[in-house]
mmCIF file of C-alpha atoms and ligand atoms in Angstrom:
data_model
loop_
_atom_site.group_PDB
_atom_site.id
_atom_site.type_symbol
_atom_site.label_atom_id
_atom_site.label_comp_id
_atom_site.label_asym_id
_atom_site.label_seq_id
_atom_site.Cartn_x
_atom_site.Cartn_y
_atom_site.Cartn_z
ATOM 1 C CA UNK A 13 -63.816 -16.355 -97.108
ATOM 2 C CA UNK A 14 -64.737 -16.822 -100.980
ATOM 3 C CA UNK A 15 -61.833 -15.853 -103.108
ATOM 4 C CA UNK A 16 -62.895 -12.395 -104.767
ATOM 5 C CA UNK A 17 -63.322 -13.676 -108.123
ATOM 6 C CA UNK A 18 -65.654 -15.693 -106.924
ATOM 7 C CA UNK A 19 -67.707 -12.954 -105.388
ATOM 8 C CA UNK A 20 -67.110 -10.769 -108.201
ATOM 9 C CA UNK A 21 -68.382 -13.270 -110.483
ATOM 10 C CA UNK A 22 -66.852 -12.647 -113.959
ATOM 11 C CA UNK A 23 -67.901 -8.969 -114.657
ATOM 12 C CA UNK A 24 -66.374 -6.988 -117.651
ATOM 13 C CA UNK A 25 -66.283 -3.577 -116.910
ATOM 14 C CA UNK A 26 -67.003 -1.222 -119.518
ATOM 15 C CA UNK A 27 -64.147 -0.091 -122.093
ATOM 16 C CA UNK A 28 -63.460 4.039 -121.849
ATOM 17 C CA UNK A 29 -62.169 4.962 -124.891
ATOM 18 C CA UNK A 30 -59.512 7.771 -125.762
ATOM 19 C CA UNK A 31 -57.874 8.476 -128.558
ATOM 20 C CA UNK A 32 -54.970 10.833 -129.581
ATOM 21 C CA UNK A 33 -55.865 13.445 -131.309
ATOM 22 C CA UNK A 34 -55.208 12.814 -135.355
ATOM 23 C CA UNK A 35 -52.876 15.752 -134.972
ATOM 24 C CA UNK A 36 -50.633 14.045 -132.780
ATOM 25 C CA UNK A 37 -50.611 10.533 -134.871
ATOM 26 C CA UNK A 38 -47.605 9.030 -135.389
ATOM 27 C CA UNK A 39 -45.817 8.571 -138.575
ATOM 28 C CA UNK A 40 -46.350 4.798 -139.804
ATOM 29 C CA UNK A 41 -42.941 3.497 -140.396
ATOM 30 C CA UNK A 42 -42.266 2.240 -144.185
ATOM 31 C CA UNK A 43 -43.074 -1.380 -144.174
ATOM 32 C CA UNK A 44 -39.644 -2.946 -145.738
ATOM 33 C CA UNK A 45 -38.442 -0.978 -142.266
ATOM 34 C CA UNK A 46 -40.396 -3.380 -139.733
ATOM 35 C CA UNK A 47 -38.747 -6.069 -138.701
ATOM 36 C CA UNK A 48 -39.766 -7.104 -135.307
ATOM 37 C CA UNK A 49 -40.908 -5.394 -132.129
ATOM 38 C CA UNK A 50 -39.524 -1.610 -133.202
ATOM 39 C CA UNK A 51 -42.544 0.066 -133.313
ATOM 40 C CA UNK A 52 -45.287 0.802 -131.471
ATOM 41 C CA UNK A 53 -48.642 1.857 -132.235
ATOM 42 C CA UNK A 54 -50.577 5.004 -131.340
ATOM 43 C CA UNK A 55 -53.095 3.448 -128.794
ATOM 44 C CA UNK A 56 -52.998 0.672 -125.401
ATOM 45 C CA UNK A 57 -55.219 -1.023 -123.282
ATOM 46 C CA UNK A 58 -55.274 -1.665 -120.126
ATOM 47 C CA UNK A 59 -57.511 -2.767 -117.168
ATOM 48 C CA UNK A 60 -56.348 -3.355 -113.375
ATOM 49 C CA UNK A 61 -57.405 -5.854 -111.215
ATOM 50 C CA UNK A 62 -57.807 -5.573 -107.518
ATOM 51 C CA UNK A 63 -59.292 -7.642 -104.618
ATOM 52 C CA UNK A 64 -62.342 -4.915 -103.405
ATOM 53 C CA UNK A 65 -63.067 -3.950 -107.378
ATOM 54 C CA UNK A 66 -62.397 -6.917 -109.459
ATOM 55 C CA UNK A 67 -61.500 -5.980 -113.173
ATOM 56 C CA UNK A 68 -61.981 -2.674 -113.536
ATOM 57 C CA UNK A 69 -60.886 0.972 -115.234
ATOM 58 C CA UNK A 70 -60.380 -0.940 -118.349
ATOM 59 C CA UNK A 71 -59.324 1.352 -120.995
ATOM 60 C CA UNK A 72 -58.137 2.421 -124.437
ATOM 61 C CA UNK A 73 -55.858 5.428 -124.344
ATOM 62 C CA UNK A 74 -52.573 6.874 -126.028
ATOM 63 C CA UNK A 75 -49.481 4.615 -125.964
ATOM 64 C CA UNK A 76 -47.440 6.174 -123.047
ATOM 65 C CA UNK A 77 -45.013 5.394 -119.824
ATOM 66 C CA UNK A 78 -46.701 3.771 -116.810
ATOM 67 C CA UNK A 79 -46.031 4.563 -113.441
ATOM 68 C CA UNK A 80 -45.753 1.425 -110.947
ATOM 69 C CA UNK A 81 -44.415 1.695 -107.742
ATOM 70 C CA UNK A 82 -40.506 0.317 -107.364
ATOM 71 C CA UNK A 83 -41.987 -2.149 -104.549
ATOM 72 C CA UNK A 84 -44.595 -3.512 -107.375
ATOM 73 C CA UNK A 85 -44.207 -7.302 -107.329
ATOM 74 C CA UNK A 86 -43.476 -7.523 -111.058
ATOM 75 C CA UNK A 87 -40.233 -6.444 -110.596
ATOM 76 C CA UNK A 88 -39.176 -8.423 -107.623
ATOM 77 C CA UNK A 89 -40.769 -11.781 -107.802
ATOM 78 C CA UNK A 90 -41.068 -12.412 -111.723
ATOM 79 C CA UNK A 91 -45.239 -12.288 -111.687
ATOM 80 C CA UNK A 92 -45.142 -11.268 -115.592
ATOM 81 C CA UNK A 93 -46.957 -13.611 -118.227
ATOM 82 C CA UNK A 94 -47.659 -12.477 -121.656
ATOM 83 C CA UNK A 95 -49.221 -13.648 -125.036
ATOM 84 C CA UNK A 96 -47.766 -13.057 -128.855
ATOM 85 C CA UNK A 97 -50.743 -13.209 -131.429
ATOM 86 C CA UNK A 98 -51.156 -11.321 -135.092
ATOM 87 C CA UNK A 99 -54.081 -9.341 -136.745
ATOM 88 C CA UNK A 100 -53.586 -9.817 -140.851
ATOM 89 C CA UNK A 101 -55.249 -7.062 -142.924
ATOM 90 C CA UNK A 102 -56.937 -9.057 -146.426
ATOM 91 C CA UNK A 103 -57.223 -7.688 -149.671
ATOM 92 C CA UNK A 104 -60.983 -5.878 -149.133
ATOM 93 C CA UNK A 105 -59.517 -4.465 -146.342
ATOM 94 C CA UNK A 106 -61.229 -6.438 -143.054
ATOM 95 C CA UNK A 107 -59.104 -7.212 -140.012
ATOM 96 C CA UNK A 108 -58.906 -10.857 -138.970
ATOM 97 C CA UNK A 109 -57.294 -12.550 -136.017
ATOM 98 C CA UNK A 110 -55.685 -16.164 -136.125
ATOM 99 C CA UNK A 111 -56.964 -18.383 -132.809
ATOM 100 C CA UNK A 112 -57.500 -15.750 -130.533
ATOM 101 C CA UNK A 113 -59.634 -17.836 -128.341
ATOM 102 C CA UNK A 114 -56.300 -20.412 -127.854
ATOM 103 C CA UNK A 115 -54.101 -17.455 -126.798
ATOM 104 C CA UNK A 116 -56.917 -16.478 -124.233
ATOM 105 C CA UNK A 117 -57.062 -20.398 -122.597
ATOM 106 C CA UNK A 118 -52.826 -20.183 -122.898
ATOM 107 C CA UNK A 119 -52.962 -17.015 -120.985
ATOM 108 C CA UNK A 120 -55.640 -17.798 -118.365
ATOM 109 C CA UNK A 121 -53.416 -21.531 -118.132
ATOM 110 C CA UNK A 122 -50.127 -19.328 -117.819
ATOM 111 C CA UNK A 123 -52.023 -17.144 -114.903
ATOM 112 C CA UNK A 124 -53.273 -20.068 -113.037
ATOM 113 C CA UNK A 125 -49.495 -21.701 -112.572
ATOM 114 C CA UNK A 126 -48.100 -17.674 -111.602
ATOM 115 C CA UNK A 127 -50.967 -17.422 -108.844
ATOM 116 C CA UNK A 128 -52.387 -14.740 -110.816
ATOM 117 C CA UNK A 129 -55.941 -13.823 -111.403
ATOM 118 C CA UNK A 130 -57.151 -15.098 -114.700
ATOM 119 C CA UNK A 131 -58.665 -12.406 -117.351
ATOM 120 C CA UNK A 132 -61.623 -13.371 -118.668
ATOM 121 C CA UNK A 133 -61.916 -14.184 -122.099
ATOM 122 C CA UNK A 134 -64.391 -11.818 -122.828
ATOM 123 C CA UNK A 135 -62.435 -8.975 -121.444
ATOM 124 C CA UNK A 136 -59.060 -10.268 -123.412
ATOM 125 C CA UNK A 137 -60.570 -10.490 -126.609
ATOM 126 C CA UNK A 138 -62.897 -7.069 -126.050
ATOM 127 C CA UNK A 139 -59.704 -5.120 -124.964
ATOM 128 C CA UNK A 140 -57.852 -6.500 -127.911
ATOM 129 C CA UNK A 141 -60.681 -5.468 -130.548
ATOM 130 C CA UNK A 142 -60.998 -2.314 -128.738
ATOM 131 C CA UNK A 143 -57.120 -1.441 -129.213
ATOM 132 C CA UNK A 144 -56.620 -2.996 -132.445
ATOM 133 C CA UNK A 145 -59.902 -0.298 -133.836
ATOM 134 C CA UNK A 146 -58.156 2.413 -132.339
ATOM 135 C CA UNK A 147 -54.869 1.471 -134.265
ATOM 136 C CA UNK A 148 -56.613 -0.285 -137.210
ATOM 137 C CA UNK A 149 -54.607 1.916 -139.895
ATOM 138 C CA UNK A 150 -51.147 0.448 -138.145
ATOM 139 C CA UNK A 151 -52.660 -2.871 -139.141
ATOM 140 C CA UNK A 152 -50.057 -3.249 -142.411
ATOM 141 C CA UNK A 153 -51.667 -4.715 -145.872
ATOM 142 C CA UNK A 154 -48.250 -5.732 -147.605
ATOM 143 C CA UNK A 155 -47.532 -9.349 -147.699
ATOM 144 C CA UNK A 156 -45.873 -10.904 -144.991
ATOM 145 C CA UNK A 157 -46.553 -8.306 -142.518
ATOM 146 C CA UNK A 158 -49.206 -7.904 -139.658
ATOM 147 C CA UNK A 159 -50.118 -6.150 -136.551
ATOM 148 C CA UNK A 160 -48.408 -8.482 -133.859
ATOM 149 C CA UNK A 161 -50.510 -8.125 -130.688
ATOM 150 C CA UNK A 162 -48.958 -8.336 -127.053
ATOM 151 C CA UNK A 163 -51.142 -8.759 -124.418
ATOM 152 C CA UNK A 164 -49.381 -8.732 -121.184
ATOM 153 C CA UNK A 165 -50.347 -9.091 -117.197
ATOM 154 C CA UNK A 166 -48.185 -8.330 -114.071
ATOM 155 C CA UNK A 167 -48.478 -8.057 -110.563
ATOM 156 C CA UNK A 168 -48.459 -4.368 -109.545
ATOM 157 C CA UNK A 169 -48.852 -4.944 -105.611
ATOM 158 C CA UNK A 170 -46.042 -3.266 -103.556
ATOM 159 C CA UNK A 171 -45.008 -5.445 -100.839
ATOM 160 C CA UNK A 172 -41.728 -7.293 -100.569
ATOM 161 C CA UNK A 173 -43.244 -10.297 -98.829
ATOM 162 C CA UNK A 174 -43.022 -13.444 -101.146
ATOM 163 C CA UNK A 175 -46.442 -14.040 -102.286
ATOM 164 C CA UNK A 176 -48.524 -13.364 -104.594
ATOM 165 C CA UNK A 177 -49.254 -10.367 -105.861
ATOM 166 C CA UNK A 178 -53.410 -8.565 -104.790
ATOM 167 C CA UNK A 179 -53.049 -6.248 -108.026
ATOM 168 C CA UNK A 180 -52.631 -6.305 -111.110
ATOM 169 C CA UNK A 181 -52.499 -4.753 -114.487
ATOM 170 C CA UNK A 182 -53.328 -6.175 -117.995
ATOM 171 C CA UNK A 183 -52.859 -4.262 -121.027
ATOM 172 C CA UNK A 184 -52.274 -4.665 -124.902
ATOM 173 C CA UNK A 185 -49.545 -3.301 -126.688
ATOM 174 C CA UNK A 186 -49.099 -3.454 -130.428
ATOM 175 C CA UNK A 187 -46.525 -3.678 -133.164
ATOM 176 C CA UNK A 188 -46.457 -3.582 -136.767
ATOM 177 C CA UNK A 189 -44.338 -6.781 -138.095
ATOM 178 C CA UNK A 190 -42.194 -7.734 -140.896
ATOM 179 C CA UNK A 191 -40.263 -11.080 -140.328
ATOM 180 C CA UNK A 192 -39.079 -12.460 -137.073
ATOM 181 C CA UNK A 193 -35.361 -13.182 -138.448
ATOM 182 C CA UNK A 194 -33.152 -10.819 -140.177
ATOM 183 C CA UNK A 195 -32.377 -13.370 -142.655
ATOM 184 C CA UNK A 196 -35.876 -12.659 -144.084
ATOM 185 C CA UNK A 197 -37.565 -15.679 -145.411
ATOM 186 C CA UNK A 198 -34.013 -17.346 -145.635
ATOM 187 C CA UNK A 199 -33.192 -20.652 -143.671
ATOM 188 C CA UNK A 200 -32.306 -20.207 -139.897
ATOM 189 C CA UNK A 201 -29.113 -21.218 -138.803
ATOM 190 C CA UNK A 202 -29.730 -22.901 -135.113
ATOM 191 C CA UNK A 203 -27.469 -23.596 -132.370
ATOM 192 C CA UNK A 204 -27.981 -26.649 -130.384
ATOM 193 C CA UNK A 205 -27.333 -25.214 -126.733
ATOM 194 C CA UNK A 206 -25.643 -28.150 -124.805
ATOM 195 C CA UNK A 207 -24.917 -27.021 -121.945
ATOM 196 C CA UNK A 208 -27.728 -24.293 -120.559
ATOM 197 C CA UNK A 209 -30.962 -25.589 -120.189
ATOM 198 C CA UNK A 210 -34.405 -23.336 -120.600
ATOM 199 C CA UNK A 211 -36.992 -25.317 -118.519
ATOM 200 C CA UNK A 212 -37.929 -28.466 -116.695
ATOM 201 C CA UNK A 213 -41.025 -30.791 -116.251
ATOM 202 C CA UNK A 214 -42.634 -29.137 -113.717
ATOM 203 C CA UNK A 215 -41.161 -25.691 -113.851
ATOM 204 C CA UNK A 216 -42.530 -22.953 -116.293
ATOM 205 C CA UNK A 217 -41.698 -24.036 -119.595
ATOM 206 C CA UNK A 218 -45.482 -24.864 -120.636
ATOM 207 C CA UNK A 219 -46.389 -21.395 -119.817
ATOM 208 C CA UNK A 220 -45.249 -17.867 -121.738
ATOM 209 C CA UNK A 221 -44.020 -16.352 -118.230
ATOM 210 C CA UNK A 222 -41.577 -13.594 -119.283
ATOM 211 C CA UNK A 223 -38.660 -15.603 -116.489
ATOM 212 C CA UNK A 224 -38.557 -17.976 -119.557
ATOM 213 C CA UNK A 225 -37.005 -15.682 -121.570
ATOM 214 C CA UNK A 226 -34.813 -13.822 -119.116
ATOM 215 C CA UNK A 227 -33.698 -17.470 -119.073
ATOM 216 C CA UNK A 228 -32.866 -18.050 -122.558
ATOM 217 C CA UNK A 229 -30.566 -14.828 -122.859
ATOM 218 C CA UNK A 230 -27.672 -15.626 -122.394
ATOM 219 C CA UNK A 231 -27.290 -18.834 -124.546
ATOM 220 C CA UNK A 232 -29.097 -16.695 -127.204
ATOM 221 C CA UNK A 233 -26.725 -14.103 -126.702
ATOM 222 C CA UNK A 234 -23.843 -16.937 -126.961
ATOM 223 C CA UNK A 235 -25.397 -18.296 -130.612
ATOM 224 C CA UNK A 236 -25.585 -15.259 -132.539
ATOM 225 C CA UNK A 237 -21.987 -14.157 -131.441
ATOM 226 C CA UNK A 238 -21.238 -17.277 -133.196
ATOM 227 C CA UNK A 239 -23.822 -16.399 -136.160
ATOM 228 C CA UNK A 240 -26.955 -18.268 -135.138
ATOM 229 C CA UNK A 241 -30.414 -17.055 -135.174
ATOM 230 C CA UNK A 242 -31.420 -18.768 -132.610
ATOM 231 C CA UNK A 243 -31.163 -21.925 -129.570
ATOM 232 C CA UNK A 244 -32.669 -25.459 -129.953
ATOM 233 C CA UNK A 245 -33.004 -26.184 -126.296
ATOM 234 C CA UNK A 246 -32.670 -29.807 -125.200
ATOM 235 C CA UNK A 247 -33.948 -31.372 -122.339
ATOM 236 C CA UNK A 248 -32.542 -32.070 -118.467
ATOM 237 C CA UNK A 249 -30.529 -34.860 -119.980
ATOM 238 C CA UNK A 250 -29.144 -32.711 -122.375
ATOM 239 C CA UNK A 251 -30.451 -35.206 -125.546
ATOM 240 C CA UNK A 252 -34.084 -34.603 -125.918
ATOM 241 C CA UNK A 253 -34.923 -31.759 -128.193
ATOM 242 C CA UNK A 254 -37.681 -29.412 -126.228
ATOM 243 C CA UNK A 255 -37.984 -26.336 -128.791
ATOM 244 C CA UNK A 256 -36.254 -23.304 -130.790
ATOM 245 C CA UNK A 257 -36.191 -19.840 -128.340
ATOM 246 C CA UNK A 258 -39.474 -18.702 -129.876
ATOM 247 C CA UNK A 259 -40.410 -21.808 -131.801
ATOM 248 C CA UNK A 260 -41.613 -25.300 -131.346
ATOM 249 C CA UNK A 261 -39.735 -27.501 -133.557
ATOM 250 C CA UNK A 262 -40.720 -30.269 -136.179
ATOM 251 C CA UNK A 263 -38.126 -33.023 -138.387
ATOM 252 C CA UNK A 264 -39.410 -34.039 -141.502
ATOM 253 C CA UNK A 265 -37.860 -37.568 -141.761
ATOM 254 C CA UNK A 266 -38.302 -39.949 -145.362
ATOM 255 C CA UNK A 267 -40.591 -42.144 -143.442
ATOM 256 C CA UNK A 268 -42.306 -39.802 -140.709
ATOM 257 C CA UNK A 269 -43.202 -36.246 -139.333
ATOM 258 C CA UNK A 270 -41.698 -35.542 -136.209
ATOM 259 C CA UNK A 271 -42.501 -33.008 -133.241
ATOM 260 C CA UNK A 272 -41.314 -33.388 -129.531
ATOM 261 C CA UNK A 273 -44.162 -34.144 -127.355
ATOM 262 C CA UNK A 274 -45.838 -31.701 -124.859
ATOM 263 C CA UNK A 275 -43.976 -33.355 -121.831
ATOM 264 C CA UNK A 276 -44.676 -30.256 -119.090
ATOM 265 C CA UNK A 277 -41.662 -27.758 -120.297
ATOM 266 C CA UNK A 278 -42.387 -26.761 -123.693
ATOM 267 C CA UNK A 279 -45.180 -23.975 -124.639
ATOM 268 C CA UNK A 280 -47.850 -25.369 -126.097
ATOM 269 C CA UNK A 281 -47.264 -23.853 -129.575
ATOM 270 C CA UNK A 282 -50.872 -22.294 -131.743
ATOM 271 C CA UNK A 283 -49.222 -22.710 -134.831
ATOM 272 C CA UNK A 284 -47.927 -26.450 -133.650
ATOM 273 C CA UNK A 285 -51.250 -27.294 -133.083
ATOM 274 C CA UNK A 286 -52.462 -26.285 -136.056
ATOM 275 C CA UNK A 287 -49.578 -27.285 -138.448
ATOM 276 C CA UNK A 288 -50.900 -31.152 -136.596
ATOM 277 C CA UNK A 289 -54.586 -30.382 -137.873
ATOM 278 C CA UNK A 290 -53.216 -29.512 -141.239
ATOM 279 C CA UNK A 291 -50.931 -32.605 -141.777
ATOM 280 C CA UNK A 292 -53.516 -34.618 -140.289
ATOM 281 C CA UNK A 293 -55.755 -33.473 -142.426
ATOM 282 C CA UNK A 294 -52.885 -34.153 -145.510
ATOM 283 C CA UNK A 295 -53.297 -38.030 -144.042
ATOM 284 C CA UNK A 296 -49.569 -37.270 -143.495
ATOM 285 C CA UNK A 297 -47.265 -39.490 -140.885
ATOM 286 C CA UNK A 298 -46.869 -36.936 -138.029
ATOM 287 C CA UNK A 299 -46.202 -38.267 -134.201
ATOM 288 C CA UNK A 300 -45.644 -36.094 -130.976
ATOM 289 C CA UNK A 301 -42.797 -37.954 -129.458
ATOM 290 C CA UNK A 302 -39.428 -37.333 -127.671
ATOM 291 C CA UNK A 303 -36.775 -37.425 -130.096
ATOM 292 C CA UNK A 304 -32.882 -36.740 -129.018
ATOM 293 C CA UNK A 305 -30.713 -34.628 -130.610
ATOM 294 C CA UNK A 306 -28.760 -37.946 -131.401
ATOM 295 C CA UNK A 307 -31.737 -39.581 -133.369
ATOM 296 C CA UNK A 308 -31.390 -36.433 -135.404
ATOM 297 C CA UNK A 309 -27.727 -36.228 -135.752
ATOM 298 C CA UNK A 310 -27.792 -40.425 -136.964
ATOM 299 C CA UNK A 311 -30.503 -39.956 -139.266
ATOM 300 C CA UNK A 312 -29.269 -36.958 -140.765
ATOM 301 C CA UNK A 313 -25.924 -38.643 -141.517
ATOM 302 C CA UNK A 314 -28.001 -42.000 -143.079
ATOM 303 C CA UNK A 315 -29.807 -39.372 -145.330
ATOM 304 C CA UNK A 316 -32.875 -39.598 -143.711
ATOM 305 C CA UNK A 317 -33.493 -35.949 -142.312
ATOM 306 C CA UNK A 318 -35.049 -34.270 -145.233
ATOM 307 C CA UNK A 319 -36.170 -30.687 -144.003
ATOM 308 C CA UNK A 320 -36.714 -29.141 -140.362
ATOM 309 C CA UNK A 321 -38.671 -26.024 -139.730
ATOM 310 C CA UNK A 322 -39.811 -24.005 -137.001
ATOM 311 C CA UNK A 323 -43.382 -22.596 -136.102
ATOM 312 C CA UNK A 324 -44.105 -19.975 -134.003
ATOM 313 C CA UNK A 325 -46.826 -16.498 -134.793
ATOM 314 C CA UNK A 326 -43.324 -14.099 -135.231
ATOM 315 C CA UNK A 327 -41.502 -16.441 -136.689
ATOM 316 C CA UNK A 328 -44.504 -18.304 -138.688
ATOM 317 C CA UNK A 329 -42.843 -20.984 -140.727
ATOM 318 C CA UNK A 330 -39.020 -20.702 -140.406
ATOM 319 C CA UNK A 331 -36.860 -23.586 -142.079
ATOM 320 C CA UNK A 332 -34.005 -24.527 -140.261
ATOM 321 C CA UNK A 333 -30.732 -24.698 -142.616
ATOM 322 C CA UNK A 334 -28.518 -25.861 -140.572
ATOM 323 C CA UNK A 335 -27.921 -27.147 -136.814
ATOM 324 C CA UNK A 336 -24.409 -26.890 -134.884
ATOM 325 C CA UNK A 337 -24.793 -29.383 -131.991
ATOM 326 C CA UNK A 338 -21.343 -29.813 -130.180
ATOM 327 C CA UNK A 339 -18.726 -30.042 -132.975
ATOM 328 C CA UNK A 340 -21.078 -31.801 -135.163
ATOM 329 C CA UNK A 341 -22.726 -29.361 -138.148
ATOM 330 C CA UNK A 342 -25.706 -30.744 -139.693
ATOM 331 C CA UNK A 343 -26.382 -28.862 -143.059
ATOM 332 C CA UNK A 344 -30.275 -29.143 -144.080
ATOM 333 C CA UNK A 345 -32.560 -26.475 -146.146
ATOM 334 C CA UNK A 346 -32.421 -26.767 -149.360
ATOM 335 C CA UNK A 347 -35.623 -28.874 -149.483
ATOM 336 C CA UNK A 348 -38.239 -27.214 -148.578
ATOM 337 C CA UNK A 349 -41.477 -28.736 -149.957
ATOM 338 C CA UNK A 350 -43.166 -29.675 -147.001
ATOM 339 C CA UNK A 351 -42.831 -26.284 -145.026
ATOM 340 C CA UNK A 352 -43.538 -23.913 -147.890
ATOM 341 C CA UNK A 353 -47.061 -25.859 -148.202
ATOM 342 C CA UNK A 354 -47.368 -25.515 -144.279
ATOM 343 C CA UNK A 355 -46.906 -21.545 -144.816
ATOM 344 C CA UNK A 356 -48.515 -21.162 -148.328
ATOM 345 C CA UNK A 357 -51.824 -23.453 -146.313
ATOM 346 C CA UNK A 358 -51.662 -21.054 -143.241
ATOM 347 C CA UNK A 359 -51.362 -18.091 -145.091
ATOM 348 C CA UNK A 360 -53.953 -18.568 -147.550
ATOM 349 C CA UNK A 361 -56.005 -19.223 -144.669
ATOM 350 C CA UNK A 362 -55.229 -16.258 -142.791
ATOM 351 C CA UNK A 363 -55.747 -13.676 -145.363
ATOM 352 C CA UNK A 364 -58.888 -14.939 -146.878
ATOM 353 C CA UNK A 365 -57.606 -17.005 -150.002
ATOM 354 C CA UNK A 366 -58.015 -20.520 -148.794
ATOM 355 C CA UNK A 367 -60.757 -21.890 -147.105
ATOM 356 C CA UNK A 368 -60.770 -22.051 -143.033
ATOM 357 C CA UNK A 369 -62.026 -25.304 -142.784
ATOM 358 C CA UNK A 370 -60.956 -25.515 -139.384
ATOM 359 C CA UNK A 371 -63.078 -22.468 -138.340
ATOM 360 C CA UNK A 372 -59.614 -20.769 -137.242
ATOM 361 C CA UNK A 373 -60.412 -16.842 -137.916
ATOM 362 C CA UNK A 374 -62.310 -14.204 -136.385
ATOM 363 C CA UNK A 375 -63.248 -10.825 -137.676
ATOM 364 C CA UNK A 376 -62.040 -8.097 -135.328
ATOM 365 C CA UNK A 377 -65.573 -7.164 -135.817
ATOM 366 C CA UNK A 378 -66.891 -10.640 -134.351
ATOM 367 C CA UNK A 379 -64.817 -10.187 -131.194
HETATM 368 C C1 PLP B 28 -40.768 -20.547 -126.381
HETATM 369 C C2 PLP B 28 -41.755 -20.543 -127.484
HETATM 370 N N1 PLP B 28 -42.072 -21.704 -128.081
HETATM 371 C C3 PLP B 28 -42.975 -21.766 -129.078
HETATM 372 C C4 PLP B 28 -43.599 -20.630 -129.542
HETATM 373 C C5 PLP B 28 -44.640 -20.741 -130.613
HETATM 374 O O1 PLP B 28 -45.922 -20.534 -130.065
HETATM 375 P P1 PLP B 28 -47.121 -20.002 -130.981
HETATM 376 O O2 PLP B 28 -47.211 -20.935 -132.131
HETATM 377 O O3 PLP B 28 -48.333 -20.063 -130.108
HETATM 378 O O4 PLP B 28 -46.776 -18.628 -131.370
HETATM 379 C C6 PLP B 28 -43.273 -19.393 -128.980
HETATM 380 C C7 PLP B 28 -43.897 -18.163 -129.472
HETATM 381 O O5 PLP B 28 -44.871 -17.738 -128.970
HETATM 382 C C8 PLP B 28 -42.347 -19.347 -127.916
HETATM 383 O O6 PLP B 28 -42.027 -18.185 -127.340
#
């Protein structure tokens, strides 16, 4: 028996639309208020997938509870995969989106290795643009902020049986965003988590399945009780570096640019990739490698470490000021020359005042 998606063939079912009456709008929060993930627009998507219909009742409508059934797989068996991107509002006023085409492939990669039925691209980016019209006045125009977008899919079957799930639900949620960190554009203060690991070769690092995260809690929740931001999560053998909780990681070294490899258990990072296009671009000295926290930790103490940062879509360009691995603190962050033309280069090219020579954006018209 063909495998319904292939009998369905990839059909996008049409997007109803309904919208809140303006009466009922909510108030858009004052934008030195954001932060991260506190708000929530007026307007979500959403579109279920079954075996006898496919994709279907795809649909824009007010931002509200859902009802799943307490059986529903998501909540049982961890089927729940999601996607972080941003829409940037530029000075005329248009509404652009960074990559979304990579989140869609990261997504469909994600659903593949959760046994879940892919979305096609053409019905994530259409029930994006259709969501992100609906909201566009939540998109905000201040500097430094943006509409983070949060497309999400989970298995909705109920049956306890361990298998995967024959339903499922993808929908769009959206935020307006300050920064990521509380310390504002400030270095990061990281904790080098020693003992806890995040994700193997093999397991579901390389993909943004929520079980990641639940994952990460409790070391996270360790770090900032001892004021850190955030984790730098090292490998099995507790010496490679794998990535920051919601960041992929690169060392900035007198004599190279270094990131840690894509070995299997680290995500796949947008901005990664395309902080490696930029400083190949630059003719710069960048390798994808396994470095140890050790390598680090020496060359930091011979003088040699000269800036870290972070990349991520929340967190954008984060530098690192300082890492606590073990008893050993390693202060960095006070130069910063590299990373601030990383972000000054991405930004410009997000909101319209640099040229995308990489062909990066997309009009939320185009979509
Ligand atoms: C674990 C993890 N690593 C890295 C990243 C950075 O990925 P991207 O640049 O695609 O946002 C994120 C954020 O999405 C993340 O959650």
């Amino acid at each position: 028996m063909p495998h319904p998606q292939k009998l369905l063939g990839m059909e996008i079912p049409s997007i109803k639309v309904q919208l809140k009456d303006q009466s009922q709008w909510k108030t858009l929060p004052p934008y030195q208020q954001l932060g991260f993930g506190k708000y929530f627009s007026d307007h979500w998507f959403s579109a279920q997938f079954t075996e006898t219909k496919g994709w279907a009742s795809a649909k824009v409508e007010p931002y509200q509870n859902m009802s799943l059934d307490p059986a529903a797989a998501v909540f049982h068996y961890g089927q729940a995969l999601f996607e972080g991107m941003k829409a940037f509002r530029r000075a005329d006023g248009s509404i652009w989106l960074f990559r979304p085409e990579f989140n869609s492939h990261r997504f469909n990669d994600g659903a593949s290795r959760l046994c879940m039925q892919s979305v096609p691209e053409e019905l994530f980016l259409k029930g994006i643009k259709s969501v992100v019209e609906a909201d566009a006045r939540w998109v905000p125009k201040e500097s430094g902020c943006a509409l983070y977008i949060r497309p999400t899919l989970v298995g909705t079957e109920a049956f306890l049986g361990v298998r995967p799930s024959h339903e499922q639900l993808f929908f769009v949620i959206l935020s307006p965003v300050g920064s990521y960190y509380s310390e504002g554009s400030a270095p990061v203060k990281i904790w080098v988590e020693h003992n806890a690991i995040r994700a193997a070769t093999g397991g579901l690092g390389a993909i943004k399945a929520g079980a990641n995260y639940a994952a990460s809690l409790q070391a996270a929740l360790h770090a900032k009780k001892q004021g850190y931001a955030q984790v730098l999560w090292l490998n099995v053998d507790h010496q490679g570096i794998e990535e920051v909780g919601t960041m992929n990681v690169f060392f900035v070294f007198k004599n190279e640019i270094v990131t840690p490899a894509l070995n299997g258990s680290i995500l796949p990072g947008g901005v990664r990739d395309s902080v490696l296009h930029l400083l190949r671009h630059w003719n710069k000295p960048v390798m994808e490698r396994r470095i140890t926290i050790s390598e680090v930790h020496e060359r930091h103490l011979k003088g040699e470490l000269v800036e870290a940062f972070g990349t991520g879509t929340a967190a954008t360009i984060s530098r690192i000021g300082e890492l606590q691995w073990k008893t050993e603190r390693m202060i960095l962050g006070e130069q910063h020359q590299l990373s601030q033309e990383i972000l000054d280069t991405l930004t410009g090219i997000q909101m319209g005042t640099l040229p995308d020579q990489f062909g990066w954006m997309r009009s939320l018209q185009s979509l």
